[in-house]
Amino acid sequence: MRNTNESSLGDVIKELLKDYRLDNKLKEINIEQSWEDVVGKMISNNTRDIHMEKSVLFVKVESSVIRNELAYAADKIKDELNRMAGEELIEKIVIQ
C-alpha cells in the first residue's frame, strides 16, 4: 500500500522550481537552447547572444543580411519556439 504523502521525484522537482520561482528561468534556458533547432546551424553560428528579459527574446546577430532575414521570419520563429516550449513564453523577438 502506498502512502499518500509520496510523490514522484519529477513532481517534487517541479514543485521546488515553482516554489523558488525558477520554473520560468528553466523554460527560458530551454528556449535559448532550442534556437539552433529552429533557425538552423548556419544562422545559429552567426548568432552572438540570445537571452530573454521578461517575455522578449533578444537576439544579437553580426551579419546585416542574416539580421534582415530573421526580422522577416521573427513571427514564425517565435511561434515555433513557443510550440516547442509548450506554452506562450515569447511575446516578441528583438533582432539586434
CSV table of C-alpha atoms in Angstrom, one decimal:
chain,number,residue,atom,x,y,z
A,1,MET,CA,0.0,0.0,0.0
A,2,ARG,CA,1.3,3.4,-1.0
A,3,ASN,CA,1.5,6.3,1.4
A,4,THR,CA,-0.5,9.3,0.0
A,5,ASN,CA,2.4,11.7,1.0
A,6,GLU,CA,4.7,10.1,-1.5
A,7,SER,CA,5.3,11.9,-4.8
A,8,SER,CA,7.5,11.1,-7.8
A,9,LEU,CA,10.9,12.8,-8.0
A,10,GLY,CA,9.8,14.7,-11.1
A,11,ASP,CA,6.8,16.1,-9.3
A,12,VAL,CA,8.9,17.2,-6.3
A,13,ILE,CA,11.5,18.9,-8.6
A,14,LYS,CA,8.7,20.7,-10.5
A,15,GLU,CA,7.2,21.9,-7.2
A,16,LEU,CA,10.6,23.1,-5.9
A,17,LEU,CA,11.2,25.0,-9.2
A,18,LYS,CA,7.8,26.6,-8.9
A,19,ASP,CA,8.3,27.5,-5.2
A,20,TYR,CA,11.6,29.1,-5.8
A,21,ARG,CA,10.3,30.8,-9.0
A,22,LEU,CA,12.9,29.0,-11.2
A,23,ASP,CA,10.5,27.3,-13.5
A,24,ASN,CA,10.2,30.2,-15.9
A,25,LYS,CA,14.0,30.7,-15.9
A,26,LEU,CA,14.4,27.0,-16.8
A,27,LYS,CA,11.9,27.4,-19.7
A,28,GLU,CA,13.8,30.5,-20.9
A,29,ILE,CA,17.1,28.4,-20.9
A,30,ASN,CA,15.3,25.7,-22.9
A,31,ILE,CA,14.2,28.3,-25.5
A,32,GLU,CA,17.7,29.6,-25.8
A,33,GLN,CA,19.0,26.1,-26.4
A,34,SER,CA,16.2,25.4,-29.0
A,35,TRP,CA,17.3,28.3,-31.1
A,36,GLU,CA,19.6,26.2,-33.4
A,37,ASP,CA,16.9,23.6,-33.9
A,38,VAL,CA,14.5,26.3,-35.2
A,39,VAL,CA,16.8,28.5,-37.3
A,40,GLY,CA,19.4,26.0,-38.4
A,41,LYS,CA,23.1,25.7,-37.8
A,42,MET,CA,24.3,28.4,-40.2
A,43,ILE,CA,22.2,31.1,-38.6
A,44,SER,CA,22.9,29.8,-35.1
A,45,ASN,CA,26.6,30.0,-35.8
A,46,ASN,CA,26.2,33.7,-36.7
A,47,THR,CA,24.2,34.5,-33.6
A,48,ARG,CA,26.3,36.1,-30.9
A,49,ASP,CA,23.9,36.5,-28.0
A,50,ILE,CA,20.5,35.1,-27.1
A,51,HIS,CA,18.7,36.0,-23.9
A,52,MET,CA,15.3,36.6,-22.6
A,53,GLU,CA,14.0,39.5,-20.5
A,54,LYS,CA,10.5,39.1,-19.3
A,55,SER,CA,8.7,37.7,-22.4
A,56,VAL,CA,11.0,39.3,-25.0
A,57,LEU,CA,13.7,37.2,-26.7
A,58,PHE,CA,16.7,39.3,-27.7
A,59,VAL,CA,19.0,38.0,-30.4
A,60,LYS,CA,22.3,39.7,-31.4
A,61,VAL,CA,23.5,39.0,-35.0
A,62,GLU,CA,26.6,40.4,-36.6
A,63,SER,CA,25.6,39.9,-40.2
A,64,SER,CA,23.1,42.5,-41.6
A,65,VAL,CA,21.9,40.0,-44.2
A,66,ILE,CA,21.0,37.5,-41.5
A,67,ARG,CA,19.6,40.2,-39.3
A,68,ASN,CA,17.2,41.2,-42.1
A,69,GLU,CA,16.2,37.6,-42.8
A,70,LEU,CA,15.5,37.0,-39.1
A,71,ALA,CA,13.4,40.2,-38.9
A,72,TYR,CA,11.2,38.9,-41.7
A,73,ALA,CA,10.8,35.5,-40.1
A,74,ALA,CA,10.6,36.7,-36.4
A,75,ASP,CA,6.9,35.8,-36.0
A,76,LYS,CA,7.3,32.3,-37.5
A,77,ILE,CA,10.4,31.7,-35.3
A,78,LYS,CA,8.5,33.0,-32.2
A,79,ASP,CA,5.6,30.6,-32.9
A,80,GLU,CA,7.9,27.6,-33.4
A,81,LEU,CA,9.9,28.4,-30.2
A,82,ASN,CA,6.6,28.7,-28.2
A,83,ARG,CA,5.3,25.5,-29.7
A,84,MET,CA,8.5,23.7,-28.6
A,85,ALA,CA,8.2,25.2,-25.1
A,86,GLY,CA,4.5,24.0,-25.0
A,87,GLU,CA,3.3,27.5,-24.0
A,88,GLU,CA,3.4,31.1,-24.9
A,89,LEU,CA,6.6,32.3,-23.3
A,90,ILE,CA,7.8,34.7,-26.1
A,91,GLU,CA,5.7,37.7,-27.0
A,92,LYS,CA,8.2,39.4,-29.2
A,93,ILE,CA,11.7,38.8,-30.7
A,94,VAL,CA,14.1,41.7,-31.0
A,95,ILE,CA,16.8,41.2,-33.6
A,96,GLN,CA,19.9,43.4,-32.8
